[in-house]
PDB file of N, CA and C in Angstrom:
ATOM      1  N   MET A   1       7.929  15.921 -26.386  1.00 53.00           N
ATOM      2  CA  MET A   1       7.730  15.331 -25.097  1.00 53.00           C
ATOM      3  C   MET A   1       6.222  15.200 -24.839  1.00 53.00           C
ATOM      4  N   LYS A   2       5.789  14.016 -24.395  1.00 56.00           N
ATOM      5  CA  LYS A   2       4.377  13.786 -24.132  1.00 56.00           C
ATOM      6  C   LYS A   2       3.978  14.357 -22.781  1.00 56.00           C
ATOM      7  N   SER A   3       2.718  14.779 -22.685  1.00 54.00           N
ATOM      8  CA  SER A   3       2.234  15.320 -21.422  1.00 54.00           C
ATOM      9  C   SER A   3       1.645  14.231 -20.521  1.00 54.00           C
ATOM     10  N   THR A   4       1.446  13.034 -21.076  1.00 58.00           N
ATOM     11  CA  THR A   4       0.905  11.955 -20.253  1.00 58.00           C
ATOM     12  C   THR A   4       2.004  11.363 -19.387  1.00 58.00           C
ATOM     13  N   SER A   5       1.622  10.998 -18.238  1.00 59.00           N
ATOM     14  CA  SER A   5       2.561  10.454 -17.276  1.00 59.00           C
ATOM     15  C   SER A   5       2.256   8.986 -17.041  1.00 59.00           C
ATOM     16  N   LYS A   6       3.276   8.237 -16.717  1.00 58.00           N
ATOM     17  CA  LYS A   6       3.060   6.822 -16.433  1.00 58.00           C
ATOM     18  C   LYS A   6       2.322   6.634 -15.105  1.00 58.00           C
ATOM     19  N   TRP A   7       2.251   7.701 -14.293  1.00 56.00           N
ATOM     20  CA  TRP A   7       1.596   7.618 -12.978  1.00 56.00           C
ATOM     21  C   TRP A   7       0.115   7.979 -13.027  1.00 56.00           C
ATOM     22  N   ARG A   8      -0.333   8.529 -14.152  1.00 58.00           N
ATOM     23  CA  ARG A   8      -1.706   9.019 -14.237  1.00 58.00           C
ATOM     24  C   ARG A   8      -2.726   7.931 -13.881  1.00 58.00           C
ATOM     25  N   GLY A   9      -2.564   6.743 -14.397  1.00 57.00           N
ATOM     26  CA  GLY A   9      -3.496   5.654 -14.106  1.00 57.00           C
ATOM     27  C   GLY A   9      -3.484   5.259 -12.643  1.00 57.00           C
ATOM     28  N   LYS A  10      -2.293   5.235 -12.042  1.00 55.00           N
ATOM     29  CA  LYS A  10      -2.179   4.859 -10.638  1.00 55.00           C
ATOM     30  C   LYS A  10      -2.803   5.913  -9.729  1.00 55.00           C
ATOM     31  N   VAL A  11      -2.641   7.180 -10.071  1.00 50.00           N
ATOM     32  CA  VAL A  11      -3.236   8.250  -9.278  1.00 50.00           C
ATOM     33  C   VAL A  11      -4.758   8.161  -9.342  1.00 50.00           C
ATOM     34  N   THR A  12      -5.285   7.899 -10.525  1.00 53.00           N
ATOM     35  CA  THR A  12      -6.729   7.765 -10.687  1.00 53.00           C
ATOM     36  C   THR A  12      -7.250   6.589  -9.878  1.00 53.00           C
ATOM     37  N   GLN A  13      -6.540   5.469  -9.885  1.00 53.00           N
ATOM     38  CA  GLN A  13      -6.944   4.313  -9.091  1.00 53.00           C
ATOM     39  C   GLN A  13      -6.951   4.663  -7.607  1.00 53.00           C
ATOM     40  N   TYR A  14      -5.935   5.376  -7.160  1.00 49.00           N
ATOM     41  CA  TYR A  14      -5.838   5.769  -5.759  1.00 49.00           C
ATOM     42  C   TYR A  14      -6.988   6.689  -5.369  1.00 49.00           C
ATOM     43  N   ARG A  15      -7.278   7.667  -6.211  1.00 49.00           N
ATOM     44  CA  ARG A  15      -8.380   8.588  -5.932  1.00 49.00           C
ATOM     45  C   ARG A  15      -9.709   7.854  -5.871  1.00 49.00           C
ATOM     46  N   ASN A  16      -9.928   6.927  -6.801  1.00 48.00           N
ATOM     47  CA  ASN A  16     -11.175   6.174  -6.813  1.00 48.00           C
ATOM     48  C   ASN A  16     -11.306   5.289  -5.579  1.00 48.00           C
ATOM     49  N   ARG A  17     -10.192   4.775  -5.098  1.00 50.00           N
ATOM     50  CA  ARG A  17     -10.200   3.891  -3.943  1.00 50.00           C
ATOM     51  C   ARG A  17     -10.601   4.641  -2.675  1.00 50.00           C
ATOM     52  N   PHE A  18     -10.163   5.887  -2.550  1.00 49.00           N
ATOM     53  CA  PHE A  18     -10.432   6.672  -1.365  1.00 49.00           C
ATOM     54  C   PHE A  18     -11.359   7.836  -1.666  1.00 49.00           C
ATOM     55  N   ASP A  19     -12.356   7.588  -2.472  1.00 49.00           N
ATOM     56  CA  ASP A  19     -13.316   8.623  -2.837  1.00 49.00           C
ATOM     57  C   ASP A  19     -14.114   9.046  -1.602  1.00 49.00           C
ATOM     58  N   ALA A  20     -14.351  10.333  -1.452  1.00 48.00           N
ATOM     59  CA  ALA A  20     -15.062  10.854  -0.281  1.00 48.00           C
ATOM     60  C   ALA A  20     -16.503  10.365  -0.222  1.00 48.00           C
ATOM     61  N   SER A  21     -17.067   9.982  -1.335  1.00 47.00           N
ATOM     62  CA  SER A  21     -18.449   9.501  -1.319  1.00 47.00           C
ATOM     63  C   SER A  21     -18.574   8.156  -0.611  1.00 47.00           C
ATOM     64  N   ASP A  22     -17.452   7.445  -0.446  1.00 46.00           N
ATOM     65  CA  ASP A  22     -17.478   6.171   0.260  1.00 46.00           C
ATOM     66  C   ASP A  22     -17.642   6.364   1.764  1.00 46.00           C
ATOM     67  N   VAL A  23     -17.315   7.546   2.248  1.00 51.00           N
ATOM     68  CA  VAL A  23     -17.410   7.813   3.672  1.00 51.00           C
ATOM     69  C   VAL A  23     -18.862   8.067   4.010  1.00 51.00           C
ATOM     70  N   SER A  24     -19.410   7.210   4.848  1.00 57.00           N
ATOM     71  CA  SER A  24     -20.821   7.364   5.199  1.00 57.00           C
ATOM     72  C   SER A  24     -21.007   8.532   6.151  1.00 57.00           C
ATOM     73  N   ASP A  25     -22.161   9.142   6.052  1.00 71.00           N
ATOM     74  CA  ASP A  25     -22.484  10.229   6.974  1.00 71.00           C
ATOM     75  C   ASP A  25     -22.777   9.615   8.336  1.00 71.00           C
ATOM     76  N   ILE A  26     -22.159  10.157   9.356  1.00 83.00           N
ATOM     77  CA  ILE A  26     -22.388   9.652  10.698  1.00 83.00           C
ATOM     78  C   ILE A  26     -23.151  10.702  11.490  1.00 83.00           C
ATOM     79  N   ASP A  27     -23.953  10.243  12.420  1.00 87.00           N
ATOM     80  CA  ASP A  27     -24.745  11.143  13.240  1.00 87.00           C
ATOM     81  C   ASP A  27     -23.960  11.476  14.496  1.00 87.00           C
ATOM     82  N   VAL A  28     -23.412  12.675  14.547  1.00 90.00           N
ATOM     83  CA  VAL A  28     -22.620  13.093  15.704  1.00 90.00           C
ATOM     84  C   VAL A  28     -23.447  13.904  16.691  1.00 90.00           C
ATOM     85  N   GLY A  29     -24.720  14.123  16.379  1.00 91.00           N
ATOM     86  CA  GLY A  29     -25.582  14.971  17.198  1.00 91.00           C
ATOM     87  C   GLY A  29     -25.614  14.633  18.678  1.00 91.00           C
ATOM     88  N   PRO A  30     -25.984  13.389  19.050  1.00 93.00           N
ATOM     89  CA  PRO A  30     -26.061  13.061  20.472  1.00 93.00           C
ATOM     90  C   PRO A  30     -24.713  13.160  21.186  1.00 93.00           C
ATOM     91  N   VAL A  31     -23.664  12.729  20.519  1.00 95.00           N
ATOM     92  CA  VAL A  31     -22.335  12.740  21.140  1.00 95.00           C
ATOM     93  C   VAL A  31     -21.832  14.168  21.287  1.00 95.00           C
ATOM     94  N   ILE A  32     -22.040  14.979  20.273  1.00 95.00           N
ATOM     95  CA  ILE A  32     -21.543  16.355  20.334  1.00 95.00           C
ATOM     96  C   ILE A  32     -22.272  17.153  21.422  1.00 95.00           C
ATOM     97  N   ARG A  33     -23.569  16.882  21.600  1.00 96.00           N
ATOM     98  CA  ARG A  33     -24.308  17.564  22.671  1.00 96.00           C
ATOM     99  C   ARG A  33     -23.816  17.116  24.045  1.00 96.00           C
ATOM    100  N   LEU A  34     -23.512  15.834  24.184  1.00 96.00           N
ATOM    101  CA  LEU A  34     -22.995  15.300  25.440  1.00 96.00           C
ATOM    102  C   LEU A  34     -21.656  15.943  25.797  1.00 96.00           C
ATOM    103  N   VAL A  35     -20.763  16.009  24.819  1.00 97.00           N
ATOM    104  CA  VAL A  35     -19.438  16.612  25.037  1.00 97.00           C
ATOM    105  C   VAL A  35     -19.577  18.109  25.317  1.00 97.00           C
ATOM    106  N   ALA A  36     -20.433  18.771  24.573  1.00 96.00           N
ATOM    107  CA  ALA A  36     -20.608  20.215  24.751  1.00 96.00           C
ATOM    108  C   ALA A  36     -21.105  20.546  26.151  1.00 96.00           C
ATOM    109  N   SER A  37     -22.049  19.773  26.650  1.00 96.00           N
ATOM    110  CA  SER A  37     -22.564  20.060  27.993  1.00 96.00           C
ATOM    111  C   SER A  37     -21.515  19.752  29.060  1.00 96.00           C
ATOM    112  N   ARG A  38     -20.749  18.685  28.883  1.00 96.00           N
ATOM    113  CA  ARG A  38     -19.727  18.319  29.875  1.00 96.00           C
ATOM    114  C   ARG A  38     -18.560  19.298  29.884  1.00 96.00           C
ATOM    115  N   MET A  39     -18.173  19.768  28.708  1.00 96.00           N
ATOM    116  CA  MET A  39     -17.001  20.641  28.584  1.00 96.00           C
ATOM    117  C   MET A  39     -17.373  22.122  28.639  1.00 96.00           C
ATOM    118  N   GLU A  40     -18.663  22.412  28.789  1.00 96.00           N
ATOM    119  CA  GLU A  40     -19.168  23.778  28.914  1.00 96.00           C
ATOM    120  C   GLU A  40     -18.826  24.681  27.726  1.00 96.00           C
ATOM    121  N   VAL A  41     -19.054  24.138  26.542  1.00 97.00           N
ATOM    122  CA  VAL A  41     -18.940  24.905  25.302  1.00 97.00           C
ATOM    123  C   VAL A  41     -20.196  24.624  24.484  1.00 97.00           C
ATOM    124  N   SER A  42     -20.473  25.440  23.503  1.00 96.00           N
ATOM    125  CA  SER A  42     -21.659  25.209  22.682  1.00 96.00           C
ATOM    126  C   SER A  42     -21.332  24.268  21.519  1.00 96.00           C
ATOM    127  N   VAL A  43     -22.379  23.686  20.984  1.00 95.00           N
ATOM    128  CA  VAL A  43     -22.231  22.812  19.823  1.00 95.00           C
ATOM    129  C   VAL A  43     -21.670  23.604  18.651  1.00 95.00           C
ATOM    130  N   LEU A  44     -22.131  24.835  18.500  1.00 95.00           N
ATOM    131  CA  LEU A  44     -21.635  25.679  17.407  1.00 95.00           C
ATOM    132  C   LEU A  44     -20.144  25.954  17.545  1.00 95.00           C
ATOM    133  N   GLU A  45     -19.669  26.130  18.761  1.00 96.00           N
ATOM    134  CA  GLU A  45     -18.229  26.369  18.969  1.00 96.00           C
ATOM    135  C   GLU A  45     -17.426  25.139  18.582  1.00 96.00           C
ATOM    136  N   ILE A  46     -17.916  23.961  18.938  1.00 96.00           N
ATOM    137  CA  ILE A  46     -17.194  22.732  18.586  1.00 96.00           C
ATOM    138  C   ILE A  46     -17.135  22.564  17.070  1.00 96.00           C
ATOM    139  N   ARG A  47     -18.215  22.882  16.391  1.00 94.00           N
ATOM    140  CA  ARG A  47     -18.244  22.732  14.933  1.00 94.00           C
ATOM    141  C   ARG A  47     -17.531  23.868  14.195  1.00 94.00           C
ATOM    142  N   SER A  48     -17.230  24.950  14.900  1.00 94.00           N
ATOM    143  CA  SER A  48     -16.608  26.110  14.256  1.00 94.00           C
ATOM    144  C   SER A  48     -15.111  25.889  14.035  1.00 94.00           C
ATOM    145  N   ARG A  49     -14.470  26.903  13.496  1.00 94.00           N
ATOM    146  CA  ARG A  49     -13.021  26.865  13.278  1.00 94.00           C
ATOM    147  C   ARG A  49     -12.258  27.433  14.475  1.00 94.00           C
ATOM    148  N   ASP A  50     -12.965  27.706  15.558  1.00 93.00           N
ATOM    149  CA  ASP A  50     -12.374  28.273  16.764  1.00 93.00           C
ATOM    150  C   ASP A  50     -11.255  27.363  17.280  1.00 93.00           C
ATOM    151  N   ARG A  51     -10.094  27.965  17.594  1.00 93.00           N
ATOM    152  CA  ARG A  51      -8.964  27.175  18.060  1.00 93.00           C
ATOM    153  C   ARG A  51      -8.567  27.503  19.492  1.00 93.00           C
ATOM    154  N   THR A  52      -9.472  28.112  20.244  1.00 96.00           N
ATOM    155  CA  THR A  52      -9.154  28.381  21.637  1.00 96.00           C
ATOM    156  C   THR A  52      -8.992  27.051  22.371  1.00 96.00           C
ATOM    157  N   GLN A  53      -8.246  27.079  23.455  1.00 96.00           N
ATOM    158  CA  GLN A  53      -7.903  25.845  24.148  1.00 96.00           C
ATOM    159  C   GLN A  53      -9.137  25.068  24.608  1.00 96.00           C
ATOM    160  N   GLN A  54     -10.094  25.764  25.178  1.00 97.00           N
ATOM    161  CA  GLN A  54     -11.289  25.098  25.692  1.00 97.00           C
ATOM    162  C   GLN A  54     -12.059  24.384  24.580  1.00 97.00           C
ATOM    163  N   VAL A  55     -12.211  25.034  23.455  1.00 97.00           N
ATOM    164  CA  VAL A  55     -12.950  24.451  22.330  1.00 97.00           C
ATOM    165  C   VAL A  55     -12.141  23.326  21.686  1.00 97.00           C
ATOM    166  N   ALA A  56     -10.851  23.515  21.528  1.00 96.00           N
ATOM    167  CA  ALA A  56     -10.009  22.486  20.917  1.00 96.00           C
ATOM    168  C   ALA A  56      -9.976  21.224  21.777  1.00 96.00           C
ATOM    169  N   ARG A  57      -9.953  21.384  23.087  1.00 97.00           N
ATOM    170  CA  ARG A  57      -9.965  20.222  23.983  1.00 97.00           C
ATOM    171  C   ARG A  57     -11.299  19.486  23.896  1.00 97.00           C
ATOM    172  N   ALA A  58     -12.396  20.229  23.834  1.00 97.00           N
ATOM    173  CA  ALA A  58     -13.715  19.602  23.691  1.00 97.00           C
ATOM    174  C   ALA A  58     -13.805  18.849  22.368  1.00 97.00           C
ATOM    175  N   ARG A  59     -13.278  19.450  21.311  1.00 97.00           N
ATOM    176  CA  ARG A  59     -13.287  18.813  19.996  1.00 97.00           C
ATOM    177  C   ARG A  59     -12.438  17.538  20.006  1.00 97.00           C
ATOM    178  N   ALA A  60     -11.318  17.569  20.722  1.00 97.00           N
ATOM    179  CA  ALA A  60     -10.461  16.384  20.815  1.00 97.00           C
ATOM    180  C   ALA A  60     -11.178  15.249  21.542  1.00 97.00           C
ATOM    181  N   VAL A  61     -11.896  15.565  22.609  1.00 97.00           N
ATOM    182  CA  VAL A  61     -12.662  14.545  23.332  1.00 97.00           C
ATOM    183  C   VAL A  61     -13.741  13.967  22.420  1.00 97.00           C
ATOM    184  N   LEU A  62     -14.415  14.818  21.679  1.00 97.00           N
ATOM    185  CA  LEU A  62     -15.450  14.366  20.754  1.00 97.00           C
ATOM    186  C   LEU A  62     -14.875  13.408  19.715  1.00 97.00           C
ATOM    187  N   MET A  63     -13.774  13.784  19.107  1.00 97.00           N
ATOM    188  CA  MET A  63     -13.156  12.940  18.086  1.00 97.00           C
ATOM    189  C   MET A  63     -12.703  11.613  18.677  1.00 97.00           C
ATOM    190  N   CYS A  64     -12.176  11.659  19.888  1.00 96.00           N
ATOM    191  CA  CYS A  64     -11.741  10.438  20.570  1.00 96.00           C
ATOM    192  C   CYS A  64     -12.926   9.508  20.823  1.00 96.00           C
ATOM    193  N   LEU A  65     -14.028  10.061  21.278  1.00 96.00           N
ATOM    194  CA  LEU A  65     -15.227   9.247  21.536  1.00 96.00           C
ATOM    195  C   LEU A  65     -15.760   8.610  20.254  1.00 96.00           C
ATOM    196  N   LEU A  66     -15.783   9.385  19.185  1.00 96.00           N
ATOM    197  CA  LEU A  66     -16.260   8.845  17.914  1.00 96.00           C
ATOM    198  C   LEU A  66     -15.332   7.751  17.407  1.00 96.00           C
ATOM    199  N   ARG A  67     -14.042   7.941  17.604  1.00 96.00           N
ATOM    200  CA  ARG A  67     -13.067   6.920  17.188  1.00 96.00           C
ATOM    201  C   ARG A  67     -13.259   5.643  18.002  1.00 96.00           C
ATOM    202  N   ARG A  68     -13.501   5.786  19.299  1.00 95.00           N
ATOM    203  CA  ARG A  68     -13.737   4.621  20.156  1.00 95.00           C
ATOM    204  C   ARG A  68     -15.002   3.873  19.753  1.00 95.00           C
ATOM    205  N   ARG A  69     -15.954   4.571  19.158  1.00 94.00           N
ATOM    206  CA  ARG A  69     -17.183   3.925  18.703  1.00 94.00           C
ATOM    207  C   ARG A  69     -16.996   3.207  17.374  1.00 94.00           C
ATOM    208  N   GLY A  70     -15.798   3.278  16.824  1.00 93.00           N
ATOM    209  CA  GLY A  70     -15.484   2.506  15.631  1.00 93.00           C
ATOM    210  C   GLY A  70     -15.575   3.241  14.318  1.00 93.00           C
ATOM    211  N   TYR A  71     -15.798   4.549  14.353  1.00 95.00           N
ATOM    212  CA  TYR A  71     -15.847   5.307  13.108  1.00 95.00           C
ATOM    213  C   TYR A  71     -14.438   5.530  12.581  1.00 95.00           C
ATOM    214  N   SER A  72     -14.308   5.582  11.277  1.00 94.00           N
ATOM    215  CA  SER A  72     -12.999   5.781  10.656  1.00 94.00           C
ATOM    216  C   SER A  72     -12.578   7.247  10.766  1.00 94.00           C
ATOM    217  N   LEU A  73     -11.288   7.470  10.633  1.00 95.00           N
ATOM    218  CA  LEU A  73     -10.757   8.830  10.684  1.00 95.00           C
ATOM    219  C   LEU A  73     -11.360   9.714   9.592  1.00 95.00           C
ATOM    220  N   PRO A  74     -11.440   9.246   8.327  1.00 95.00           N
ATOM    221  CA  PRO A  74     -12.055  10.079   7.290  1.00 95.00           C
ATOM    222  C   PRO A  74     -13.530  10.367   7.560  1.00 95.00           C
ATOM    223  N   ALA A  75     -14.262   9.397   8.124  1.00 94.00           N
ATOM    224  CA  ALA A  75     -15.683   9.613   8.404  1.00 94.00           C
ATOM    225  C   ALA A  75     -15.861  10.681   9.478  1.00 94.00           C
ATOM    226  N   ILE A  76     -15.045  10.622  10.521  1.00 95.00           N
ATOM    227  CA  ILE A  76     -15.110  11.631  11.583  1.00 95.00           C
ATOM    228  C   ILE A  76     -14.725  12.991  11.026  1.00 95.00           C
ATOM    229  N   GLY A  77     -13.658  13.020  10.232  1.00 94.00           N
ATOM    230  CA  GLY A  77     -13.211  14.268   9.629  1.00 94.00           C
ATOM    231  C   GLY A  77     -14.272  14.892   8.744  1.00 94.00           C
ATOM    232  N   THR A  78     -14.940  14.081   7.953  1.00 93.00           N
ATOM    233  CA  THR A  78     -15.995  14.582   7.079  1.00 93.00           C
ATOM    234  C   THR A  78     -17.160  15.130   7.893  1.00 93.00           C
ATOM    235  N   ALA A  79     -17.534  14.424   8.946  1.00 93.00           N
ATOM    236  CA  ALA A  79     -18.662  14.858   9.777  1.00 93.00           C
ATOM    237  C   ALA A  79     -18.373  16.185  10.475  1.00 93.00           C
ATOM    238  N   LEU A  80     -17.100  16.403  10.827  1.00 93.00           N
ATOM    239  CA  LEU A  80     -16.725  17.628  11.546  1.00 93.00           C
ATOM    240  C   LEU A  80     -16.010  18.639  10.656  1.00 93.00           C
ATOM    241  N   GLN A  81     -15.993  18.377   9.356  1.00 92.00           N
ATOM    242  CA  GLN A  81     -15.352  19.256   8.374  1.00 92.00           C
ATOM    243  C   GLN A  81     -13.879  19.487   8.691  1.00 92.00           C
ATOM    244  N   ARG A  82     -13.203  18.385   8.960  1.00 94.00           N
ATOM    245  CA  ARG A  82     -11.780  18.406   9.259  1.00 94.00           C
ATOM    246  C   ARG A  82     -11.085  17.352   8.407  1.00 94.00           C
ATOM    247  N   ASN A  83      -9.773  17.433   8.355  1.00 94.00           N
ATOM    248  CA  ASN A  83      -8.958  16.449   7.672  1.00 94.00           C
ATOM    249  C   ASN A  83      -8.772  15.247   8.595  1.00 94.00           C
ATOM    250  N   HIS A  84      -8.582  14.053   8.026  1.00 95.00           N
ATOM    251  CA  HIS A  84      -8.403  12.870   8.860  1.00 95.00           C
ATOM    252  C   HIS A  84      -7.151  12.958   9.732  1.00 95.00           C
ATOM    253  N   THR A  85      -6.140  13.707   9.275  1.00 96.00           N
ATOM    254  CA  THR A  85      -4.931  13.839  10.093  1.00 96.00           C
ATOM    255  C   THR A  85      -5.191  14.707  11.323  1.00 96.00           C
ATOM    256  N   CYS A  86      -6.087  15.665  11.183  1.00 96.00           N
ATOM    257  CA  CYS A  86      -6.499  16.478  12.329  1.00 96.00           C
ATOM    258  C   CYS A  86      -7.185  15.593  13.360  1.00 96.00           C
ATOM    259  N   VAL A  87      -8.017  14.678  12.896  1.00 96.00           N
ATOM    260  CA  VAL A  87      -8.706  13.749  13.788  1.00 96.00           C
ATOM    261  C   VAL A  87      -7.696  12.837  14.481  1.00 96.00           C
ATOM    262  N   LEU A  88      -6.735  12.340  13.732  1.00 97.00           N
ATOM    263  CA  LEU A  88      -5.710  11.470  14.302  1.00 97.00           C
ATOM    264  C   LEU A  88      -4.924  12.188  15.397  1.00 97.00           C
ATOM    265  N   TYR A  89      -4.512  13.410  15.135  1.00 97.00           N
ATOM    266  CA  TYR A  89      -3.770  14.199  16.116  1.00 97.00           C
ATOM    267  C   TYR A  89      -4.609  14.449  17.367  1.00 97.00           C
ATOM    268  N   ALA A  90      -5.875  14.793  17.178  1.00 96.00           N
ATOM    269  CA  ALA A  90      -6.758  15.074  18.316  1.00 96.00           C
ATOM    270  C   ALA A  90      -6.979  13.821  19.162  1.00 96.00           C
ATOM    271  N   CYS A  91      -7.153  12.682  18.521  1.00 96.00           N
ATOM    272  CA  CYS A  91      -7.342  11.429  19.259  1.00 96.00           C
ATOM    273  C   CYS A  91      -6.096  11.074  20.066  1.00 96.00           C
ATOM    274  N   ARG A  92      -4.949  11.231  19.464  1.00 97.00           N
ATOM    275  CA  ARG A  92      -3.701  10.949  20.189  1.00 97.00           C
ATOM    276  C   ARG A  92      -3.532  11.895  21.368  1.00 97.00           C
ATOM    277  N   ARG A  93      -3.857  13.154  21.154  1.00 96.00           N
ATOM    278  CA  ARG A  93      -3.732  14.135  22.226  1.00 96.00           C
ATOM    279  C   ARG A  93      -4.687  13.822  23.365  1.00 96.00           C
ATOM    280  N   ALA A  94      -5.915  13.433  23.033  1.00 96.00           N
ATOM    281  CA  ALA A  94      -6.905  13.106  24.059  1.00 96.00           C
ATOM    282  C   ALA A  94      -6.511  11.853  24.833  1.00 96.00           C
ATOM    283  N   GLU A  95      -5.916  10.889  24.172  1.00 95.00           N
ATOM    284  CA  GLU A  95      -5.511   9.651  24.847  1.00 95.00           C
ATOM    285  C   GLU A  95      -4.269   9.863  25.723  1.00 95.00           C
ATOM    286  N   ASN A  96      -3.413  10.800  25.349  1.00 97.00           N
ATOM    287  CA  ASN A  96      -2.182  11.044  26.116  1.00 97.00           C
ATOM    288  C   ASN A  96      -2.373  12.026  27.264  1.00 97.00           C
ATOM    289  N   ASP A  97      -3.418  12.812  27.227  1.00 97.00           N
ATOM    290  CA  ASP A  97      -3.704  13.778  28.289  1.00 97.00           C
ATOM    291  C   ASP A  97      -4.599  13.098  29.325  1.00 97.00           C
ATOM    292  N   VAL A  98      -4.147  13.042  30.574  1.00 97.00           N
ATOM    293  CA  VAL A  98      -4.868  12.325  31.621  1.00 97.00           C
ATOM    294  C   VAL A  98      -6.264  12.907  31.827  1.00 97.00           C
ATOM    295  N   GLU A  99      -6.376  14.224  31.870  1.00 97.00           N
ATOM    296  CA  GLU A  99      -7.669  14.862  32.102  1.00 97.00           C
ATOM    297  C   GLU A  99      -8.647  14.577  30.965  1.00 97.00           C
ATOM    298  N   LEU A 100      -8.182  14.712  29.731  1.00 97.00           N
ATOM    299  CA  LEU A 100      -9.055  14.470  28.582  1.00 97.00           C
ATOM    300  C   LEU A 100      -9.452  13.002  28.491  1.00 97.00           C
ATOM    301  N   ARG A 101      -8.517  12.117  28.786  1.00 97.00           N
ATOM    302  CA  ARG A 101      -8.822  10.683  28.753  1.00 97.00           C
ATOM    303  C   ARG A 101      -9.870  10.333  29.817  1.00 97.00           C
ATOM    304  N   THR A 102      -9.745  10.938  31.003  1.00 97.00           N
ATOM    305  CA  THR A 102     -10.717  10.714  32.069  1.00 97.00           C
ATOM    306  C   THR A 102     -12.104  11.191  31.655  1.00 97.00           C
ATOM    307  N   ILE A 103     -12.176  12.358  31.042  1.00 96.00           N
ATOM    308  CA  ILE A 103     -13.465  12.889  30.567  1.00 96.00           C
ATOM    309  C   ILE A 103     -14.042  11.979  29.487  1.00 96.00           C
ATOM    310  N   ALA A 104     -13.198  11.521  28.573  1.00 96.00           N
ATOM    311  CA  ALA A 104     -13.666  10.631  27.506  1.00 96.00           C
ATOM    312  C   ALA A 104     -14.175   9.313  28.095  1.00 96.00           C
ATOM    313  N   ASP A 105     -13.470   8.770  29.074  1.00 96.00           N
ATOM    314  CA  ASP A 105     -13.919   7.534  29.719  1.00 96.00           C
ATOM    315  C   ASP A 105     -15.260   7.728  30.415  1.00 96.00           C
ATOM    316  N   GLU A 106     -15.399   8.856  31.099  1.00 96.00           N
ATOM    317  CA  GLU A 106     -16.641   9.171  31.804  1.00 96.00           C
ATOM    318  C   GLU A 106     -17.809   9.300  30.827  1.00 96.00           C
ATOM    319  N   LEU A 107     -17.589   9.990  29.713  1.00 96.00           N
ATOM    320  CA  LEU A 107     -18.650  10.180  28.729  1.00 96.00           C
ATOM    321  C   LEU A 107     -18.967   8.888  27.976  1.00 96.00           C
ATOM    322  N   GLU A 108     -17.968   8.052  27.800  1.00 93.00           N
ATOM    323  CA  GLU A 108     -18.185   6.776  27.098  1.00 93.00           C
ATOM    324  C   GLU A 108     -19.107   5.878  27.919  1.00 93.00           C
ATOM    325  N   GLU A 109     -19.025   5.951  29.230  1.00 92.00           N
ATOM    326  CA  GLU A 109     -19.894   5.147  30.082  1.00 92.00           C
ATOM    327  C   GLU A 109     -21.332   5.619  30.019  1.00 92.00           C
ATOM    328  N   LYS A 110     -21.551   6.899  29.687  1.00 85.00           N
ATOM    329  CA  LYS A 110     -22.905   7.462  29.627  1.00 85.00           C
ATOM    330  C   LYS A 110     -23.661   7.070  28.370  1.00 85.00           C
ATOM    331  N   LYS A 111     -22.982   6.564  27.376  1.00 68.00           N
ATOM    332  CA  LYS A 111     -23.595   6.199  26.085  1.00 68.00           C
ATOM    333  C   LYS A 111     -25.054   6.146  26.232  1.00 68.00           C
TER     334      LYS A 111
END
């Protein structure tokens, strides 16, 4: 029995297509400081693995704002050291929560 698979070439093509090096580095500095000051958390807390409600909500607003600015899910995830699905979930949560959506709208106007 051979160890080569008929899928090996397709998997390699898929990996090359979505290589992490294609994701450009984005500057989240100004936006993260804006969100941190509005949500009363530190920049370090937003970038950390902290999952407390206050920090997670601030992170969701940040991800939502970056998404509204046109950045891709993988680019946002890479910048914040998260998976793109985490970014997708946070954006959906921020858009469905009235309070978070209001904060995101308010901060978006401050650009």
